[in-house]
mmCIF file of C-alpha atoms in Angstrom:
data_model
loop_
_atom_site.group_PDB
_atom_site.id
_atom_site.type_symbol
_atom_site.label_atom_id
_atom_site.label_comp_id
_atom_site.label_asym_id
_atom_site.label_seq_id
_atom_site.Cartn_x
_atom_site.Cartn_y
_atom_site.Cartn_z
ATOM 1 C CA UNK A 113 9.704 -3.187 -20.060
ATOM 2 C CA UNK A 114 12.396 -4.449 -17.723
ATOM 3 C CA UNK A 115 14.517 -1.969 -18.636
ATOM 4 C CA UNK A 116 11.668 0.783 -17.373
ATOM 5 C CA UNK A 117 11.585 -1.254 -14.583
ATOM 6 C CA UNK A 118 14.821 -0.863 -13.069
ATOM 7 C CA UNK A 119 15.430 2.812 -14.255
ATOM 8 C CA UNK A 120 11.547 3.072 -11.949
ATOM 9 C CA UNK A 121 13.385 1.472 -9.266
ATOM 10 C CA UNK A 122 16.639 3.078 -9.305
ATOM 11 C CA UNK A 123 14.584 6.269 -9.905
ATOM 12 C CA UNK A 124 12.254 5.753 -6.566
ATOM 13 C CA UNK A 125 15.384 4.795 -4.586
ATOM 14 C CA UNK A 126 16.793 8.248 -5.099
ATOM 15 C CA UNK A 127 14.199 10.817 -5.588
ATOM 16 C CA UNK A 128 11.718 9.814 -2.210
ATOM 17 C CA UNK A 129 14.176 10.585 -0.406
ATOM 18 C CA UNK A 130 14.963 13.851 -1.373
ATOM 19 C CA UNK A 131 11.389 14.748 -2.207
ATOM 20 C CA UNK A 132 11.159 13.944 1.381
ATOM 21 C CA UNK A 133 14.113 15.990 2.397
ATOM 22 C CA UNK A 134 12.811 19.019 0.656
ATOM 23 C CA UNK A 135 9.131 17.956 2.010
ATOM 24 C CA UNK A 136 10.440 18.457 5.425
ATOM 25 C CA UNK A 137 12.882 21.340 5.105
ATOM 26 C CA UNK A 138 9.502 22.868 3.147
ATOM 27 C CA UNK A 139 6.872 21.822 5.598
ATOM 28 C CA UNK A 140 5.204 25.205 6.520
ATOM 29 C CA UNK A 141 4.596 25.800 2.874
ATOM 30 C CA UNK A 142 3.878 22.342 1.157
ATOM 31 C CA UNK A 143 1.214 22.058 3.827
ATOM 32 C CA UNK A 144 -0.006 25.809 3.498
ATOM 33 C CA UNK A 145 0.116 24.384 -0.434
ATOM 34 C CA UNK A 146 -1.884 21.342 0.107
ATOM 35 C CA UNK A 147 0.360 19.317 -1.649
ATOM 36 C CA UNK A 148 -1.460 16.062 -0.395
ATOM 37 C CA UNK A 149 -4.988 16.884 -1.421
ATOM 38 C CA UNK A 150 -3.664 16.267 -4.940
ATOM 39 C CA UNK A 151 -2.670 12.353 -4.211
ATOM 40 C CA UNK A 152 -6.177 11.418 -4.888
ATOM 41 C CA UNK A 153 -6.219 12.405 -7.941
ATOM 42 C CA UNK A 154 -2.656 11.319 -9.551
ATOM 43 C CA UNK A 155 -3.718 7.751 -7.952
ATOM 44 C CA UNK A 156 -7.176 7.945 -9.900
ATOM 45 C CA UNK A 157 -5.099 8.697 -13.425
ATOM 46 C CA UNK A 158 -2.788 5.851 -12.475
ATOM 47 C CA UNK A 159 -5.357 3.790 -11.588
ATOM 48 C CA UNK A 160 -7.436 4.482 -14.966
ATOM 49 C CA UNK A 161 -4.203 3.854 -16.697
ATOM 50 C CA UNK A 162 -3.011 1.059 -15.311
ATOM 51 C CA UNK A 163 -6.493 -0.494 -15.822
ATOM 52 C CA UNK A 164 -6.970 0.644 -19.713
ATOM 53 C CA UNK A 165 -4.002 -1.324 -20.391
ATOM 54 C CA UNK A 166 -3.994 -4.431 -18.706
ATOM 55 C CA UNK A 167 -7.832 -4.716 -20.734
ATOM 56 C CA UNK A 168 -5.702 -4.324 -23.705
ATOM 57 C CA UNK A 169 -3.560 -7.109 -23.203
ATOM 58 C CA UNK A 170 -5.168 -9.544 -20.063
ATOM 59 C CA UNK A 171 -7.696 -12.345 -22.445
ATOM 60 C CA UNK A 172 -11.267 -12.153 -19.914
ATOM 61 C CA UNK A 173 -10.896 -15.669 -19.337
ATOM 62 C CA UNK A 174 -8.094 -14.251 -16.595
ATOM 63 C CA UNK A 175 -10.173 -12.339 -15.219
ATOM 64 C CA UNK A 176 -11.383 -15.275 -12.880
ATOM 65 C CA UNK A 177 -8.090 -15.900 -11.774
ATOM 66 C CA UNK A 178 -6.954 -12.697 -10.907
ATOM 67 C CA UNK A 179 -9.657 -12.045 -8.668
ATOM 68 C CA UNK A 180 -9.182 -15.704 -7.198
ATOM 69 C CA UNK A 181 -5.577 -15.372 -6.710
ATOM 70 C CA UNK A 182 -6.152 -11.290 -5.069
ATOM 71 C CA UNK A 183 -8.542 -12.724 -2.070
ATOM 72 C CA UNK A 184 -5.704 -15.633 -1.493
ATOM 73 C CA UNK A 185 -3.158 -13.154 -1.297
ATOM 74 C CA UNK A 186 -4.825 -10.849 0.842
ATOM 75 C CA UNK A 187 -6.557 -13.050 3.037
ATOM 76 C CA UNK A 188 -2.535 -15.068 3.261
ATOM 77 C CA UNK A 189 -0.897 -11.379 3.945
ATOM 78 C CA UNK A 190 -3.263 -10.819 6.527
ATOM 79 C CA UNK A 191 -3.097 -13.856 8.579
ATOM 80 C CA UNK A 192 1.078 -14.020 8.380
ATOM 81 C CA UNK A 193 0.991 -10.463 9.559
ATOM 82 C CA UNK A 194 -1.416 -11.508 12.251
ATOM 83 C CA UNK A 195 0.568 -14.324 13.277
ATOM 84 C CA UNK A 196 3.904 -12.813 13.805
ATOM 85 C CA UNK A 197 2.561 -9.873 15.642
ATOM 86 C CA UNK A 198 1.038 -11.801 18.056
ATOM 87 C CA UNK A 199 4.092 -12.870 20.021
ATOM 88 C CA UNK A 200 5.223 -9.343 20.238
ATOM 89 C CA UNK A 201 1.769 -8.034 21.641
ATOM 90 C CA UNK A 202 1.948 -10.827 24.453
ATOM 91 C CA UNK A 203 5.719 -9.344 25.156
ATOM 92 C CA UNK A 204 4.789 -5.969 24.782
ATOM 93 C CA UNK A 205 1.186 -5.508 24.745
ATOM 94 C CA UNK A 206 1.163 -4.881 28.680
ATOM 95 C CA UNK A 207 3.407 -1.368 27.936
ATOM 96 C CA UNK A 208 1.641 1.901 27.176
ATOM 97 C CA UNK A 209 3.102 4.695 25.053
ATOM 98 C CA UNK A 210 2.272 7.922 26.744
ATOM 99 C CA UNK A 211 -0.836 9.223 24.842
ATOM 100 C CA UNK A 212 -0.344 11.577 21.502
ATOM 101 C CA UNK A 213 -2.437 13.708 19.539
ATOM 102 C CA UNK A 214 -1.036 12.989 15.842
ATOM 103 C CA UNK A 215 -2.807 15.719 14.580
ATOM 104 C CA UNK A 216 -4.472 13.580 11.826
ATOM 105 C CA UNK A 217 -7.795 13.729 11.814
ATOM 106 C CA UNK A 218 -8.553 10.836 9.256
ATOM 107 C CA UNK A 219 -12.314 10.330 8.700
ATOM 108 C CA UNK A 220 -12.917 7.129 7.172
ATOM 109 C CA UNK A 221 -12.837 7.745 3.337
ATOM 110 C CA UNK A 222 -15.813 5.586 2.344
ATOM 111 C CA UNK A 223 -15.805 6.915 -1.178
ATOM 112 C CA UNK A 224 -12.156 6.775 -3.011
ATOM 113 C CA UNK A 225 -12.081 2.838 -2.732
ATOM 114 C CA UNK A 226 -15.429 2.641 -4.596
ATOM 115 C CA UNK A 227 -14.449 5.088 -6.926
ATOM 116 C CA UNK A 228 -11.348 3.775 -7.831
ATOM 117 C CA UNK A 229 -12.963 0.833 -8.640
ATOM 118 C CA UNK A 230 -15.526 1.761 -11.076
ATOM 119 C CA UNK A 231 -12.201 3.437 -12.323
ATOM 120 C CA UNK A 232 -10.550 0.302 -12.798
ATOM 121 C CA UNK A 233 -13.916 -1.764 -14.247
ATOM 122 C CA UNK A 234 -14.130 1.304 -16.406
ATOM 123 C CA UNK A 235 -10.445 1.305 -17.475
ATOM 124 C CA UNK A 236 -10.513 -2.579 -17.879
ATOM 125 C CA UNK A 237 -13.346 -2.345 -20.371
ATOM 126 C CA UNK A 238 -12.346 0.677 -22.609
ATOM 127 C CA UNK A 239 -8.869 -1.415 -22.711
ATOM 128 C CA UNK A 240 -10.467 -4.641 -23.763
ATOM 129 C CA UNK A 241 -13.275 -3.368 -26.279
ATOM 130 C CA UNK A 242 -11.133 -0.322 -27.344
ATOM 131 C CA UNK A 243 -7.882 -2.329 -28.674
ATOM 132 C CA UNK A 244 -5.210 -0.655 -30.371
ATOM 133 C CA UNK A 245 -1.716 -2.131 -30.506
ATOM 134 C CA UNK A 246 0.554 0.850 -30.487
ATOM 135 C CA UNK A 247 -1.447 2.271 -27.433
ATOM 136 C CA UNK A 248 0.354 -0.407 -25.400
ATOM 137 C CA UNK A 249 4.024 1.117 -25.753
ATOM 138 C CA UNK A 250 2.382 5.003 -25.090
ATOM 139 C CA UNK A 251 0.820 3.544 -21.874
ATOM 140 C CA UNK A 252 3.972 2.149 -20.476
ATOM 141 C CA UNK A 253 5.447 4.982 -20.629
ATOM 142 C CA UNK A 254 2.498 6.975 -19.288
ATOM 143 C CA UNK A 255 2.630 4.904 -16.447
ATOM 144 C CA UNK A 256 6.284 5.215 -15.703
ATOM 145 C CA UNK A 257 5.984 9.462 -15.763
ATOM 146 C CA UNK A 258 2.640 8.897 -13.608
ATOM 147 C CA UNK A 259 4.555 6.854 -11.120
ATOM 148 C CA UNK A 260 7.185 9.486 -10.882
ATOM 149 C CA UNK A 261 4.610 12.036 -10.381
ATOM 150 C CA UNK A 262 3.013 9.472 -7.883
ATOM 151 C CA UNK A 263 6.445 9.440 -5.978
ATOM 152 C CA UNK A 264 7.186 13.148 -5.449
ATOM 153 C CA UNK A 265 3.053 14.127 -4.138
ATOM 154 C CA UNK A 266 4.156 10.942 -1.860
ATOM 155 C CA UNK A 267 7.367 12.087 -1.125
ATOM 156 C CA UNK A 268 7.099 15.761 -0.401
ATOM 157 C CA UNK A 269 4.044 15.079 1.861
ATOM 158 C CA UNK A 270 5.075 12.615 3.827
ATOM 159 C CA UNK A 271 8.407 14.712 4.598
ATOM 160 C CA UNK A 272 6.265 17.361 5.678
ATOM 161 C CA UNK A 273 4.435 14.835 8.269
ATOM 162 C CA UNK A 274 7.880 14.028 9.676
ATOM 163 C CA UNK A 275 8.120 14.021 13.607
ATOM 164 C CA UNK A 276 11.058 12.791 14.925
ATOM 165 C CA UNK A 277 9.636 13.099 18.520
ATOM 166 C CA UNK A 278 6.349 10.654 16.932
ATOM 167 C CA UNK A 279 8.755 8.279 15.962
ATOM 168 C CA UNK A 280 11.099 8.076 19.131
ATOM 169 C CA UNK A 281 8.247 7.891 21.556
ATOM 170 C CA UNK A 282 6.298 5.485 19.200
ATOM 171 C CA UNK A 283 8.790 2.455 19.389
ATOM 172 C CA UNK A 284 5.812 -0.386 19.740
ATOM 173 C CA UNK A 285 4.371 1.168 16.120
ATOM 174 C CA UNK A 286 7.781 0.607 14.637
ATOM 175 C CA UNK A 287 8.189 -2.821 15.943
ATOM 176 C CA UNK A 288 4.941 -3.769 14.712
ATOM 177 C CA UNK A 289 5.780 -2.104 11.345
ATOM 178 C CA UNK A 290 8.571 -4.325 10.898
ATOM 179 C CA UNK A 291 7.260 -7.609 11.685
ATOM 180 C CA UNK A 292 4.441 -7.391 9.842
ATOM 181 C CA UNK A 293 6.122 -6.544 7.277
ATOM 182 C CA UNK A 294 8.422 -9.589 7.639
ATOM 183 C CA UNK A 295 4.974 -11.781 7.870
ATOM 184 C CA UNK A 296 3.684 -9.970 4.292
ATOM 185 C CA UNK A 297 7.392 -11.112 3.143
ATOM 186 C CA UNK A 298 6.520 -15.208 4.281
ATOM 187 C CA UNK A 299 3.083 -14.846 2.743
ATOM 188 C CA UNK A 300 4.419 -14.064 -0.632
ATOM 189 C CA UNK A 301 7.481 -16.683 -0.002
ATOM 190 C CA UNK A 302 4.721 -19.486 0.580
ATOM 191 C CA UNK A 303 2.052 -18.525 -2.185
ATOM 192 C CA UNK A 304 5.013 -18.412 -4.809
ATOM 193 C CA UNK A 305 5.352 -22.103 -4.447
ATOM 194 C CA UNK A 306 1.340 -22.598 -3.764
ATOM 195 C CA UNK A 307 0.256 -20.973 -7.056
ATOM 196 C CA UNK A 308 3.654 -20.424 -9.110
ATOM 197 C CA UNK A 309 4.088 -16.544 -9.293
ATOM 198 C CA UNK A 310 7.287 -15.441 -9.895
ATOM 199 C CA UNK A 311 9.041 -14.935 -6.448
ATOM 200 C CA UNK A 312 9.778 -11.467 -6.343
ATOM 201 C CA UNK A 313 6.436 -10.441 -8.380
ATOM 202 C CA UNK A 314 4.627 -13.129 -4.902
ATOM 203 C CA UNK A 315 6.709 -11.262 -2.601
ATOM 204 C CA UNK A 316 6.085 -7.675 -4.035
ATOM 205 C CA UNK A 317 1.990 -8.475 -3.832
ATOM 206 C CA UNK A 318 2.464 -9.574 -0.658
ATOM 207 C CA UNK A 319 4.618 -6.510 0.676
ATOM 208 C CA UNK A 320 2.312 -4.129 -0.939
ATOM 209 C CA UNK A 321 1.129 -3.634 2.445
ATOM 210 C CA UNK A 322 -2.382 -2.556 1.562
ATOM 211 C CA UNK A 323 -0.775 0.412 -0.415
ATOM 212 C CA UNK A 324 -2.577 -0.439 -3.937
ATOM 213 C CA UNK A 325 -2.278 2.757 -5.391
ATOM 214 C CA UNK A 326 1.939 2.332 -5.310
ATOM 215 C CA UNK A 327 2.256 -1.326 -5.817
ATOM 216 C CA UNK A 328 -0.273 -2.055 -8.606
ATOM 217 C CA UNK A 329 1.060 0.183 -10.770
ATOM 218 C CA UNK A 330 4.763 -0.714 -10.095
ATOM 219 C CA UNK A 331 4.229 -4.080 -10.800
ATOM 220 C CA UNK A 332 2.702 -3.881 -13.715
ATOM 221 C CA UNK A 333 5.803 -1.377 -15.125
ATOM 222 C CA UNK A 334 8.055 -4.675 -14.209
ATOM 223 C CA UNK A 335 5.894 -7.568 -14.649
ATOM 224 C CA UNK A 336 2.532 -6.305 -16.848
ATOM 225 C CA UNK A 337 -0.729 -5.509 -16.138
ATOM 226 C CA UNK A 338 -2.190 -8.864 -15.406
ATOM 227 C CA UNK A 339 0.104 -9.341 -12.233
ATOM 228 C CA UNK A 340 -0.139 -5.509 -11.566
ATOM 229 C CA UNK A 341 -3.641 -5.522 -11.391
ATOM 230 C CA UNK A 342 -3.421 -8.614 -9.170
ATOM 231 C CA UNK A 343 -1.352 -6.346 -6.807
ATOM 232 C CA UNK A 344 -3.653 -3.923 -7.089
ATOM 233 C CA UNK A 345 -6.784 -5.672 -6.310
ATOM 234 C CA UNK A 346 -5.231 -7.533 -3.422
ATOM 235 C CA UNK A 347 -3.535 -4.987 -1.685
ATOM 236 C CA UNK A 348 -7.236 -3.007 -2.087
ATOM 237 C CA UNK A 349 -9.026 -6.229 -0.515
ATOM 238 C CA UNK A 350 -6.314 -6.146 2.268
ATOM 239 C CA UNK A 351 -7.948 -2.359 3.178
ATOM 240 C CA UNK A 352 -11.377 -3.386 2.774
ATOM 241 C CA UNK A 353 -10.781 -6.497 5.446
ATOM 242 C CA UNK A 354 -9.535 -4.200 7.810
ATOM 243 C CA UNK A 355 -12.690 -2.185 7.730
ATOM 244 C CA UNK A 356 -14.776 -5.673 8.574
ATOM 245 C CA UNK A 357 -11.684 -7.699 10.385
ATOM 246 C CA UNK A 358 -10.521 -5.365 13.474
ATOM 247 C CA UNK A 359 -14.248 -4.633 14.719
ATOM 248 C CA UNK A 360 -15.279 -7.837 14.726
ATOM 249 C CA UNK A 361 -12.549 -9.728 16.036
ATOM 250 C CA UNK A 362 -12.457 -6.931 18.982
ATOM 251 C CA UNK A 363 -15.941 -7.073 19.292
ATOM 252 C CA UNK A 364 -15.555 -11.089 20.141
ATOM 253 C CA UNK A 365 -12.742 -10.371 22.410
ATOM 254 C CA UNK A 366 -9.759 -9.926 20.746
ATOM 255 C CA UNK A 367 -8.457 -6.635 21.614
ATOM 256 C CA UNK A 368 -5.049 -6.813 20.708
ATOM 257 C CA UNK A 369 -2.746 -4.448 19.199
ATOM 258 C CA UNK A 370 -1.119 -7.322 17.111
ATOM 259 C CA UNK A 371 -4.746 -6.195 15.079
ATOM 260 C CA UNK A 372 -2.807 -3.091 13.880
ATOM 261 C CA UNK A 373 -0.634 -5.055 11.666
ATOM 262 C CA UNK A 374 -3.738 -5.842 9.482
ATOM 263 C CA UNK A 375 -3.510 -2.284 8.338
ATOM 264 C CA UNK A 376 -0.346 -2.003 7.024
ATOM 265 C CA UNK A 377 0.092 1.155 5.604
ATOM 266 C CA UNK A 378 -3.357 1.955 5.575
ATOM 267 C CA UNK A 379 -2.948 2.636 9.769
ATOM 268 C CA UNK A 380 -1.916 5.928 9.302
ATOM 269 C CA UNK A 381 -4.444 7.392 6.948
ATOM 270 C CA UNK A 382 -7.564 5.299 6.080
ATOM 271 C CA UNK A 383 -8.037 3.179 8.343
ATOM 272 C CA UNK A 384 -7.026 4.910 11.442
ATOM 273 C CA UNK A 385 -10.163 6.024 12.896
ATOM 274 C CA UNK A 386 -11.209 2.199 12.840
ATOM 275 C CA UNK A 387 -8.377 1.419 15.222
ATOM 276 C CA UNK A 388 -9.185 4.924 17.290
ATOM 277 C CA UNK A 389 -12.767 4.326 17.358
ATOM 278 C CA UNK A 390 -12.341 0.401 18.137
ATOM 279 C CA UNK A 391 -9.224 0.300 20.413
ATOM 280 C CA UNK A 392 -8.586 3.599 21.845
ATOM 281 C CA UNK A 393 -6.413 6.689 21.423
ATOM 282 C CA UNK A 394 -2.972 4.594 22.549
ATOM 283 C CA UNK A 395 -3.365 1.976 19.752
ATOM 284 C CA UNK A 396 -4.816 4.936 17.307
ATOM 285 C CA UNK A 397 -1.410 6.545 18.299
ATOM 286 C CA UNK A 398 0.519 3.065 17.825
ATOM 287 C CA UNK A 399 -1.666 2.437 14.850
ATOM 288 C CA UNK A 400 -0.262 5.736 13.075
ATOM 289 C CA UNK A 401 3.206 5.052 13.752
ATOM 290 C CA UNK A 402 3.149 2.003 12.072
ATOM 291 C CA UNK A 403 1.761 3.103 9.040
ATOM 292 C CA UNK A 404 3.809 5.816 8.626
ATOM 293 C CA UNK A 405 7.056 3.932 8.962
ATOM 294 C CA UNK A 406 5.840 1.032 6.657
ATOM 295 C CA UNK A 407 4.531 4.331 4.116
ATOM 296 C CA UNK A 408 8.321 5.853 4.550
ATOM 297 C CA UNK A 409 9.861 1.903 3.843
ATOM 298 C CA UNK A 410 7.563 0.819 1.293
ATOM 299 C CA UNK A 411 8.579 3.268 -1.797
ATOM 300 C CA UNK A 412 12.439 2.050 -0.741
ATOM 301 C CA UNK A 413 11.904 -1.416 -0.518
ATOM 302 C CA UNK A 414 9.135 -2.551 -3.037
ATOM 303 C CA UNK A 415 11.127 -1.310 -6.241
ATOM 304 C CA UNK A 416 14.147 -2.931 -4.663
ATOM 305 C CA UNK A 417 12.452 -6.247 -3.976
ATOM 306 C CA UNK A 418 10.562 -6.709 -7.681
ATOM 307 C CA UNK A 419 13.932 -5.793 -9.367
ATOM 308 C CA UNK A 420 16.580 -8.686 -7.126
ATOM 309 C CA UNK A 421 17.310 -10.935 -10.224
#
């Protein structure tokens, strides 16, 4: 398995970028395509997959733990991102970027959350009453050509987002990006010593970034399916908190772009019209840039971070 690992890792190091290359060089058509619309479903297959085999191999008695452990994590990922934001809002938060139609129209997707997770309760369950020992070799490797497939969808339709006039005009996004980022990193730094994961498997939940569709199943190619499906569940919790977390802490007062770092890389897609709705078009606008850069970092960094022996 770590073998797969690092030839995943390697493997998203190189091809993202030139999927988003050719994504961008291709943009008229892979939009006209609607390369994107497919995401949905590769992530539900992945999703399905990942879950069928971790209930081959995770006993139910972990099931307690890995739930336990997902709320710590997200609720620690949250509150480091939070905290080194906040600085940089009181520094910052005072200058406007000039306002920007992103031309994503993001409704808030209600639906693929809850059906991903009857997929994985679903998956879990046909794994664990369903047990067949060979099946656990055939889904590694199922995973590893889903993950690939995951990858290039990503890749090509993210390139054919690309602005370069978004991202030189949305500097405050990109700062934001990065420190939170950083915070995720000290989250997963501090819990590795609090509940004894692995360091790079703490630190690769933690940078996950909200993005559960990429880093569950990448984790569990390079650690198994009982930390992957940690990752998954508590980068899906970080999502779900931003959905309850950013209204209610601006409806008590606290309307503060550092808020945007709760998102991660959900800002730019799911989550966005919670920001737009709750904070206005110029921290929607900020609110996209920042998910978009941490959604063009994470696929380079994540697969680098879970492989540094």
């Amino acid at each position: 398995m770590l073998n797969i690992a690092n030839i995943i890792g390697d493997l998203f190091l190189v091809v993202f970028p030139i999927t988003m290359i050719i994504g961008y060089m291709l943009r008229a058509r892979v939009r006209q395509l609607g390369i994107g619309n497919y995401l949905q479903y590769v992530v539900m297959v992945l999703v399905f997959t990942m879950a069928l085999w971790a209930g081959n191999i995770v006993a139910s008695n972990y099931v307690f733990y890995i739930i336990l452990y997902s709320i710590i994590y997200a609720l620690f990922s949250i509150v480091t991102s939070l905290a080194l934001t906040i600085p940089i809002s009181l520094i910052l938060g005072t200058r406007h970027v000039k306002e920007i139609h992103t031309g994503n129209n993001a409704k808030i997707n209600v639906k693929l959350p809850l059906v991903l997770l009857i997929i994985l309760v679903i998956g879990w369950l046909l794994g664990y009453y369903v047990r067949y020992g060979p099946m656990i070799n055939y889904l590694n490797y199922l995973i590893t050509f889903e993950l690939l497939t995951l990858i290039l969808v990503i890749g090509l339709d993210i390139g054919s987002s690309i602005n370069t006039s978004l991202l030189a005009q949305g500097y405050l996004g990109i700062v934001i990006a990065i420190v939170s980022l950083l915070g995720s990193s000290i989250s997963g730094l501090v819990l590795h010593y609090l509940v004894k994961i692995p360091l790079t498997a703490s630190l690769g939940i933690s940078m996950g970034m909200g993005w559960y569709s990429l880093t569950g199943p990448l984790l569990s190619v390079r650690f198994g399916p009982a930390i992957g499906t940690l990752a998954f569940l508590a980068n899906f919790l970080r999502e779900q908190l931003t959905y309850l977390l950013v209204p209610s802490m601006v409806i008590i007062g606290f309307r503060d772009i550092a808020l945007i770092s709760i998102g991660g890389a959900t800002s730019m897609d799911d989550t966005l019209p919670i920001y737009r709705l709750y904070m206005g078009e110029t921290s929607g606008f900020i609110a996209f840039v920042s998910g978009f850069v941490i959604t063009i970092i994470l696929p380079e960094l994540l697969p680098y971070v879970i492989t540094i022996k």
